[in-house]
């Protein structure tokens, strides 16, 4: 029997940066990665947890268990907007692939109802889980941070082996994928890293060619103390300038990639 | 922008509005001459109109291409003592008030107290209205239950039809003569009245020709003195144009704009009509002459644009006539609500967007003036690039153009019984009001304070502001055992106050018809000539009277709070809630937080409150729609506020939705400021649950951060949002694209933000011209940010 309930921490309607058109984004709770720059730190723990309210000082419970039917009720509310704009549902997180059975059930239901589906993923999962996604998603927004595994482990807490394997697999299955590179100043934007990313995408992948570069922002910083967790970049980083972003864009373009700033 | 346009624009923007006594003096001279005693009322009105136009000062500004001012100079604004005779105290207030002031000099004050007031006191329609209505009407009016549009301003709310652009005054005079010939004195008991009215119309038509003739003469004099040869030639052309129009139909674009402008001046000189007057579907009305001028090389696109820009400035030179008292509260702005329509469909139902539509959008973008207001009509057939072009301007943050749903406007008008052809040729005017252009008198009679009805219901008929018994004694709500009992009581109170308002309307309408006919407006509006009847007396093809409901979000959230917390979940008793309201939530902080944060709110696509909104709509609609007015037409509803949600809010104590006493109400059909927390799609879904097609217009405000609309993709998605709203029959949507930080900074440093324009409700205004309460209300509206 399929698991019909999952844990999410937010539903965002009128999401306009998570795939084509007007979308409803479902934020899954739980992430195997622990990126230093994560702007949704409340997404990482797979279980519901409490966060301090910024003003009142009261605690608020983050994360709740939902079943497919209540989630679909929420998703259906904006069908008229999906139809008009070519939008649909995006599953994000956290890492949706951490709740694979629930995710498959949700995606099947969306597909049955002809609702466009997109996943925003770290790509970190078993190959078996990734295979179970085949044909169920109209678009993968696939994060790629480092090719160098040591760096990857240092800044995300996990190895990138399965991420790269899964990406090659999706490429070989001709799935529709856009790679998203977070531009973290001094961390992912180094010449070496950009070069290794450009090389990997252009030489190891046959079909995938589109890349979005996403500038670092500090929007999540305030949430860390409220979760009683340290922010490892505290006061260190600034948002990259347009000039800097354009430099990276141009560099990646020399690998024949289609690059866009922002998602 | 050419230099001359630049300097005329500057002149217009920098002119300090002043009161001009010229019109009042000429009018009084005419009535004191004794001529009026020898003529019928409509003929006397027409003669007075003619006397004013024959004697008022002629003003041609340096470099102008389109000429003619209502006052002696730009932004010098006349008074209309036959409607409202200002006291010297009124003048003091107008002169000294912080916002929307008019400078008043000593000569004006002297004439007012020595000549104008002694003659018009007791004769003005304002005095007559307040003497004729019931004491219940007066008490409700004073309590802020409703406002009255016709106590200081004339019935207007109409728009020039296509026929104005293909007929001159001579053509109308011919029609008038035919109508007189066709009068049947043997069988029609009204024949003599009709003849007098038609004679009055003929005089009014003649008056406008004479007025243009004076301008022609003046232009020729200036031409003779002019040393710059180019300007000399221009002035000669202007002189010739003013000889030809408005007497005859215009033959080219320049003549057409000048023709309309004389007509506009005629309407706003005859009376101080609400919403001034309006060239209506400008891209349609002007299109064939534009094409002709381009093809025969009379104009290039650029020179056509210059003419249109010159035309635009003329509107900005005419502030709304000075308003005092409650009328100033409900519409506190210099804007006079001329709303130019662009786009839509043709009479055959096909897409009407043409090259001129885009050129007009260019003009709007470049001129960035408060007047005229502008809007785009979007039908299913309108090209996306047209909507996108409109958004290019909207995102620059000046609130124009607003966006309307042509398909819904057509449904609204045909539901009211208009022919589909007349509906397609129509549009929206004022703030958002649907009308059959050129054929309908659609009169807004006043705003109605829906949440106040709940307050009175909760107090068993008493207005807690004054302690007076104002409504019906529908029972002590503490004794209501079900929510339905409260709804029944609320419905009774609603019907009671609507009855008072409608009875008042039927009295006031007759006073206007009998004492202040408008023969000039009548000859412009179909079918007044054929009917031999005045615009103010039901002469138009269609005659609608509106009562504009205000505070839909506030009433919905208040009812939801009562149902949810008292009856469904028993979180609080009625007595506890009433005590908290009475004390303005003093000592009830946690109750108030529950009401605000833990209670379902309108605007979140939640059926719990949204169903209550639908119930309120039905109660309001049933109380009003279809009830006869005195002009052969019906009462209708629409939902918009201008600035009255601030005044109405001031008249109400604390409300069950957690709103503190005297704070502004929600505006238009928008959710309560800040109550919508699920983003714009949820707002739009909630608001689309209103049955827009049974209204004559609704007003939805949305605020986006400038950053959000900065990128092309997001802009596209907002356009999709609009299209989706319109699929669901939404009537209108408008956007503020300015950040809260900017607005706060503008409050602190007004001098730095003298040109900051924001969308209020149905119009744009300079932020610094708004009262502090309204400024705060706009700041508190939910701002949609990046997702």
Tab-separated table of C-alpha atoms in Angstrom, chain B residues 16 74 132 185 225 269 275 290 350 404 413 435 443 449 488 493 527 538 560 606 626 651 662 675 754 776:
chain	number	residue	atom	x	y	z
B	16	UNK	CA	-2.030	76.542	-7.854
B	74	UNK	CA	-5.526	77.203	-16.200
B	132	UNK	CA	-37.069	68.531	1.195
B	185	UNK	CA	-50.041	69.051	-29.482
B	225	UNK	CA	0.418	90.329	-33.609
B	269	UNK	CA	-19.535	75.128	-17.613
B	275	UNK	CA	-16.861	62.980	-13.431
B	290	UNK	CA	-6.229	59.617	-37.737
B	350	UNK	CA	-14.635	42.193	-33.012
B	404	UNK	CA	-11.065	46.555	-17.275
B	413	UNK	CA	-25.014	46.299	-19.424
B	435	UNK	CA	-22.229	52.629	-19.004
B	443	UNK	CA	-26.082	58.542	-11.898
B	449	UNK	CA	-21.738	52.311	4.575
B	488	UNK	CA	-32.217	38.428	9.707
B	493	UNK	CA	-31.754	47.184	9.107
B	527	UNK	CA	-32.319	60.173	-27.090
B	538	UNK	CA	-35.116	60.818	-17.988
B	560	UNK	CA	-17.129	35.786	9.840
B	606	UNK	CA	-11.625	30.336	1.904
B	626	UNK	CA	-34.434	46.927	-10.090
B	651	UNK	CA	-17.969	57.226	11.681
B	662	UNK	CA	-12.557	55.099	13.498
B	675	UNK	CA	-5.960	40.295	5.933
B	754	UNK	CA	6.371	66.028	-4.808
B	776	UNK	CA	-1.629	55.112	6.009
